Amino acid sequence: MSTIKKIGVFTSGGDSPGMNAAVRAVVRTAKNFDLNVVGIRHGYYGMIQKDFVELDGISVSNIIQQGGTILKSARSADFKTEEGRAKAAQNIKDYDIDALVAIGGDGTFQGATSFYKEHNIPVIGIPGTIDNDLSGTDETIGYDTALNTAMDAIDKIRDTADAHDRMFLVEVMGREAGFIALETGIAGGAELILLPETLTRMPEIKSSLSDVFRAQRRSSLIVVAEGDETGGAVKLADELKGDFGKYDMRVCILGHIQRGGKPTARDRVLSSRLGAAAVQSLMDGHTNVMVGLVNGEVKVSPLHNTWSKKKSINYELLELAKMLS
Ligand code: ATP
């Protein structure tokens, strides 16, 4: 029998569509186990500020379809210090919270790892980030929605690129990981995809583009991850102007629209499964782990591994993109 009576749930770091569906699943599953649930608003910042709200089954009604997060998110520099984490731990104990469910990305889980080590409060992670850069899960919550948002934007850009015979450089999110760029690039039929994981030198980029125009294509589209070593779409456009000046070149930075919007069905199902699994895992005595989906099945992985082991992109997909472009 678990001694846990009250759990705290929070969303932290960059918001991602599906976080609300995960909160809903955590609350409703907890109710099945007769647990009380406290929402910690504004992530670690709210933990330090005692920004707590009681959640019941009704309070999470009608949120499964909403993007953003009803619990809000924030970044907290204080939580990166031992003093900040000690204050947060005291607040958690004062509020009789026995365990935590953290929904966030690699930064959130680095914080949770230190917090558990220092204060021994049970914690389970749920992967919530559009970046898909966490080991221990095939996909993170929000990734599929972000992919579809970016693909939809690319489709629209292609229409206008084609109408005016333009070259478009589309920048998508991904400071350190190219998952979004790679899959939206394939789904949007990009002529070239540039990622932080691969070093593509300028002569190579120019030669690929020359091939595109030699094939008599009048418009083209390059997808660039914001963290690509070229420095992003604006810098790349500057570099290309000299050799490709005769083409009408435009840059489009998709930015924060990739974070918003209704979660896709796939993200809602993922959130629901992982939210329920997080509570079940706590009840089973797990702690300091993340719940993820591996080959379609829920698995738990040590929290530390999720951010310390670099998740690799699928290089076969990159080769496929090159062949089809
Ligand atoms: P995303 O990748 O989607 O932006 P994230 O969870 O990685 O999400 P971060 O801003 O990196 O977002 O981290 C969220 C919060 O986690 C930070 O504001 C900070 O409070 C805490 N955090 C991040 N890294 C650490 C760390 N090394 N030690 C303690 N706390 C940390």
XYZ file of C-alpha atoms and ligand atoms in Angstrom:
356
model
C 0.000 0.000 0.000
C 1.315 3.408 -0.989
C 1.606 6.070 1.716
C 1.019 8.817 -0.855
C -2.157 10.809 -0.158
C -1.586 14.081 -1.986
C 0.276 14.748 -5.201
C 1.385 17.993 -6.796
C 1.364 18.395 -10.572
C 3.027 21.164 -12.571
C 3.985 22.165 -16.106
C 7.389 23.739 -16.638
C 9.690 25.130 -19.319
C 8.391 25.734 -22.830
C 4.680 24.975 -23.077
C 3.560 22.288 -25.492
C 0.130 21.333 -26.851
C -1.170 18.364 -24.892
C 0.071 19.509 -21.483
C -3.555 20.171 -20.475
C -4.599 16.698 -21.571
C -1.782 15.303 -19.412
C -2.864 17.364 -16.380
C -6.417 16.120 -16.880
C -5.253 12.506 -17.022
C -3.110 12.932 -13.885
C -6.001 14.469 -11.921
C -8.636 11.975 -13.043
C -6.368 8.962 -12.474
C -5.398 10.288 -9.043
C -9.082 10.528 -8.146
C -9.424 6.847 -9.010
C -6.823 6.165 -6.329
C -8.555 8.572 -3.880
C -5.599 10.922 -3.968
C -5.832 14.680 -3.514
C -4.243 16.742 -6.250
C -2.653 20.160 -5.996
C -1.793 22.111 -9.133
C 1.422 24.070 -8.809
C 1.039 27.094 -11.062
C 3.985 28.563 -13.016
C 6.248 25.521 -12.583
C 9.248 25.804 -10.256
C 8.686 29.537 -9.890
C 5.252 28.818 -8.397
C 6.710 26.111 -6.161
C 8.970 28.726 -4.599
C 6.141 31.327 -4.464
C 3.557 28.838 -3.019
C 1.289 29.317 -6.023
C -0.857 26.262 -5.295
C -4.416 25.420 -6.342
C -6.540 22.407 -5.385
C -7.683 20.407 -8.420
C -10.693 18.135 -8.580
C -12.106 16.098 -11.449
C -14.379 18.944 -12.553
C -11.584 21.544 -12.618
C -9.975 19.722 -15.536
C -13.177 19.448 -17.593
C -13.114 20.801 -21.115
C -9.331 21.247 -21.318
C -8.295 18.151 -23.281
C -8.605 20.109 -26.534
C -6.842 23.287 -25.358
C -3.260 24.239 -26.187
C -1.066 26.046 -23.651
C -1.386 25.018 -20.018
C -4.058 25.918 -17.467
C -1.355 25.590 -14.800
C 0.808 28.156 -16.645
C 4.507 27.710 -17.134
C 7.548 29.744 -16.219
C 11.291 29.643 -16.018
C 12.931 30.014 -12.607
C 16.549 30.991 -12.081
C 16.081 30.552 -8.295
C 15.286 26.872 -8.709
C 18.720 26.359 -10.239
C 20.222 27.182 -6.819
C 20.257 24.898 -3.767
C 18.656 27.653 -1.683
C 15.806 28.015 -4.179
C 15.182 24.273 -4.232
C 15.266 24.137 -0.395
C 12.587 26.820 -0.245
C 10.486 24.919 -2.790
C 10.888 21.673 -0.790
C 9.776 23.406 2.411
C 6.643 24.716 0.666
C 5.850 21.257 -0.675
C 6.181 19.749 2.822
C 4.155 22.568 4.437
C 1.354 21.837 1.978
C 1.497 18.092 2.793
C 2.302 17.174 -0.799
C 3.798 13.658 -0.771
C 4.871 13.316 -4.402
C 5.249 15.333 -7.591
C 4.387 14.863 -11.252
C 6.539 17.108 -13.434
C 5.465 17.788 -17.028
C 8.258 19.410 -19.022
C 11.455 19.062 -20.998
C 15.115 18.374 -20.322
C 15.640 21.453 -18.119
C 12.617 20.560 -16.017
C 13.966 17.043 -15.545
C 17.458 18.262 -14.658
C 15.822 20.352 -11.951
C 13.674 17.420 -10.819
C 16.724 15.156 -10.626
C 18.554 17.560 -8.290
C 15.402 18.164 -6.269
C 14.873 14.465 -5.681
C 18.529 13.928 -4.763
C 18.501 16.774 -2.243
C 15.011 16.416 -0.727
C 13.888 12.872 -1.426
C 10.374 13.879 -2.480
C 9.098 11.227 -4.937
C 8.848 12.561 -8.470
C 7.686 11.197 -11.824
C 8.338 13.005 -15.102
C 6.029 13.247 -18.105
C 7.802 14.317 -21.321
C 6.174 17.592 -22.384
C 8.130 19.533 -25.002
C 7.688 20.181 -28.708
C 11.403 19.459 -29.227
C 11.141 15.641 -28.912
C 14.693 15.676 -27.510
C 14.228 13.399 -24.482
C 15.570 9.855 -24.326
C 13.216 7.190 -22.981
C 10.265 8.021 -25.205
C 9.706 7.795 -28.936
C 7.731 11.014 -28.865
C 7.203 13.844 -26.427
C 3.863 15.539 -25.793
C 3.365 18.419 -28.233
C 5.802 17.214 -30.861
C 3.154 15.835 -33.213
C 1.079 19.021 -32.976
C 4.134 21.200 -33.623
C 5.015 19.064 -36.641
C 1.541 19.440 -38.078
C 1.493 23.188 -37.421
C 4.842 23.639 -39.157
C 3.828 21.391 -42.050
C 0.612 23.321 -42.544
C 2.589 26.586 -42.640
C 5.060 25.111 -45.118
C 2.223 24.000 -47.412
C 0.908 27.562 -47.439
C 4.341 29.030 -48.054
C 4.821 26.635 -50.956
C 1.695 27.914 -52.672
C 2.945 31.468 -52.667
C 6.559 30.430 -53.396
C 5.331 28.613 -56.466
C 3.103 31.463 -57.624
C 6.058 33.879 -57.613
C 8.900 31.464 -58.422
C 10.541 32.237 -55.103
C 13.096 30.525 -52.938
C 11.902 30.312 -49.322
C 14.015 29.638 -46.268
C 11.707 28.495 -43.483
C 13.109 28.455 -39.961
C 11.544 26.057 -37.473
C 12.162 25.613 -33.741
C 14.991 23.409 -32.485
C 17.971 25.068 -30.806
C 19.806 21.829 -30.140
C 17.654 19.203 -31.833
C 16.501 18.868 -35.423
C 13.515 16.559 -34.964
C 10.966 19.182 -36.040
C 13.063 20.321 -39.004
C 13.699 16.792 -40.220
C 10.125 15.548 -40.160
C 8.458 18.763 -41.345
C 11.075 18.954 -44.080
C 10.104 15.499 -45.302
C 6.378 16.075 -44.863
C 6.601 19.422 -46.658
C 8.792 18.082 -49.477
C 11.675 20.477 -48.739
C 14.518 20.647 -51.227
C 17.037 20.904 -48.386
C 16.890 20.320 -44.616
C 19.481 21.780 -42.253
C 19.822 20.476 -38.703
C 22.064 21.079 -35.681
C 22.989 17.367 -35.676
C 24.637 17.488 -39.093
C 27.414 19.715 -40.330
C 26.458 20.920 -43.799
C 29.134 23.150 -45.275
C 28.239 26.125 -47.424
C 29.637 24.688 -50.693
C 27.447 21.611 -50.158
C 24.369 23.757 -49.594
C 25.096 25.811 -52.696
C 25.702 22.760 -54.809
C 22.399 21.179 -53.675
C 20.541 24.355 -54.543
C 22.224 24.607 -57.922
C 21.039 21.059 -58.626
C 17.499 22.106 -57.749
C 17.547 25.003 -60.187
C 19.333 22.995 -62.860
C 16.387 20.604 -62.686
C 14.315 23.575 -63.922
C 12.512 24.039 -60.673
C 11.562 27.643 -60.337
C 10.598 27.703 -56.685
C 12.264 25.954 -53.784
C 11.976 25.570 -50.066
C 14.687 25.021 -47.479
C 13.835 24.065 -43.896
C 16.373 25.285 -41.358
C 16.360 24.441 -37.649
C 16.997 27.569 -35.571
C 20.066 25.932 -33.996
C 21.707 24.906 -37.268
C 25.349 25.909 -37.439
C 24.621 28.194 -40.420
C 23.107 30.529 -37.789
C 19.474 30.205 -38.923
C 17.447 31.292 -41.926
C 18.320 35.016 -41.919
C 22.071 34.428 -41.844
C 21.816 31.688 -44.422
C 19.839 33.945 -46.770
C 22.631 36.555 -46.469
C 25.221 33.930 -47.357
C 23.263 32.721 -50.360
C 22.457 36.136 -51.799
C 25.759 36.373 -53.681
C 25.417 33.137 -55.663
C 21.649 32.994 -55.912
C 20.897 36.712 -56.178
C 18.916 36.256 -59.357
C 16.317 34.254 -57.444
C 13.714 36.041 -55.371
C 14.657 34.821 -51.905
C 12.405 35.146 -48.822
C 12.766 34.140 -45.204
C 9.940 32.980 -42.947
C 10.543 32.277 -39.264
C 7.676 30.217 -37.927
C 8.483 30.981 -34.277
C 5.970 30.581 -31.489
C 3.003 29.497 -33.600
C 4.697 26.079 -33.383
C 3.961 25.966 -29.646
C 0.281 26.855 -29.816
C -2.929 25.365 -31.106
C -5.167 22.452 -30.309
C -3.265 19.231 -29.667
C -3.618 16.599 -32.386
C -5.478 13.384 -31.612
C -2.134 11.636 -31.355
C -0.870 14.102 -28.738
C -4.103 13.853 -26.744
C -3.871 10.086 -26.635
C -0.175 10.208 -25.719
C -0.896 12.739 -22.939
C -3.772 10.673 -21.613
C -1.721 7.487 -21.542
C 1.329 9.078 -19.935
C -0.705 11.098 -17.422
C -2.408 7.940 -16.218
C 0.861 5.985 -16.263
C 2.603 8.625 -14.142
C 0.101 8.239 -11.302
C 0.057 4.462 -11.648
C 3.869 4.438 -11.465
C 3.837 6.477 -8.266
C 1.326 4.044 -6.777
C 3.595 1.169 -7.813
C 6.433 2.741 -5.846
C 8.457 4.216 -8.730
C 10.229 7.482 -8.242
C 12.843 9.588 -10.006
C 11.731 8.155 -13.358
C 10.007 9.420 -16.496
C 7.117 7.614 -18.134
C 7.445 7.394 -21.910
C 6.140 5.492 -24.876
C 8.605 3.064 -26.452
C 7.434 1.058 -29.474
C 3.850 1.764 -28.487
C 4.215 0.635 -24.875
C 4.495 2.652 -21.697
C 7.965 2.330 -20.164
C 9.705 4.010 -17.259
C 13.290 5.280 -17.514
C 15.557 6.843 -14.880
C 14.955 10.588 -14.963
C 18.684 11.252 -15.208
C 18.972 9.248 -18.451
C 16.223 11.208 -20.183
C 18.316 14.372 -20.378
C 21.897 13.097 -20.048
C 21.698 10.590 -22.934
C 21.463 12.382 -26.261
C 18.508 11.187 -28.318
C 19.539 10.599 -31.892
C 17.623 11.697 -34.947
C 16.848 8.997 -37.487
C 19.638 9.367 -40.063
C 17.771 7.094 -42.477
C 15.085 9.762 -42.678
C 17.728 12.321 -43.592
C 18.970 10.101 -46.422
C 15.381 9.599 -47.558
C 14.818 13.353 -47.632
C 17.949 13.789 -49.793
C 16.884 11.104 -52.214
C 13.376 12.476 -52.623
C 14.298 16.141 -52.945
P 11.702 23.097 -23.249
O 12.878 22.257 -23.689
O 10.462 22.710 -23.938
O 11.968 24.563 -23.273
P 12.526 22.659 -20.527
O 11.915 21.905 -19.405
O 13.827 22.136 -21.051
O 11.438 22.747 -21.688
P 13.906 24.909 -19.358
O 13.596 26.359 -19.402
O 15.224 24.467 -19.858
O 12.713 24.192 -20.118
O 13.789 24.413 -17.841
C 12.646 24.716 -17.058
C 13.060 25.098 -15.670
O 13.748 23.983 -15.053
C 14.077 26.241 -15.577
O 13.481 27.519 -15.629
C 14.705 25.985 -14.204
O 13.907 26.500 -13.175
C 14.710 24.450 -14.124
N 16.038 23.944 -14.493
C 16.564 23.872 -15.741
N 17.827 23.364 -15.697
C 18.105 23.145 -14.389
C 19.237 22.648 -13.687
N 20.349 22.275 -14.315
N 19.154 22.560 -12.335
C 18.025 22.920 -11.684
N 16.929 23.404 -12.295
C 16.948 23.521 -13.620
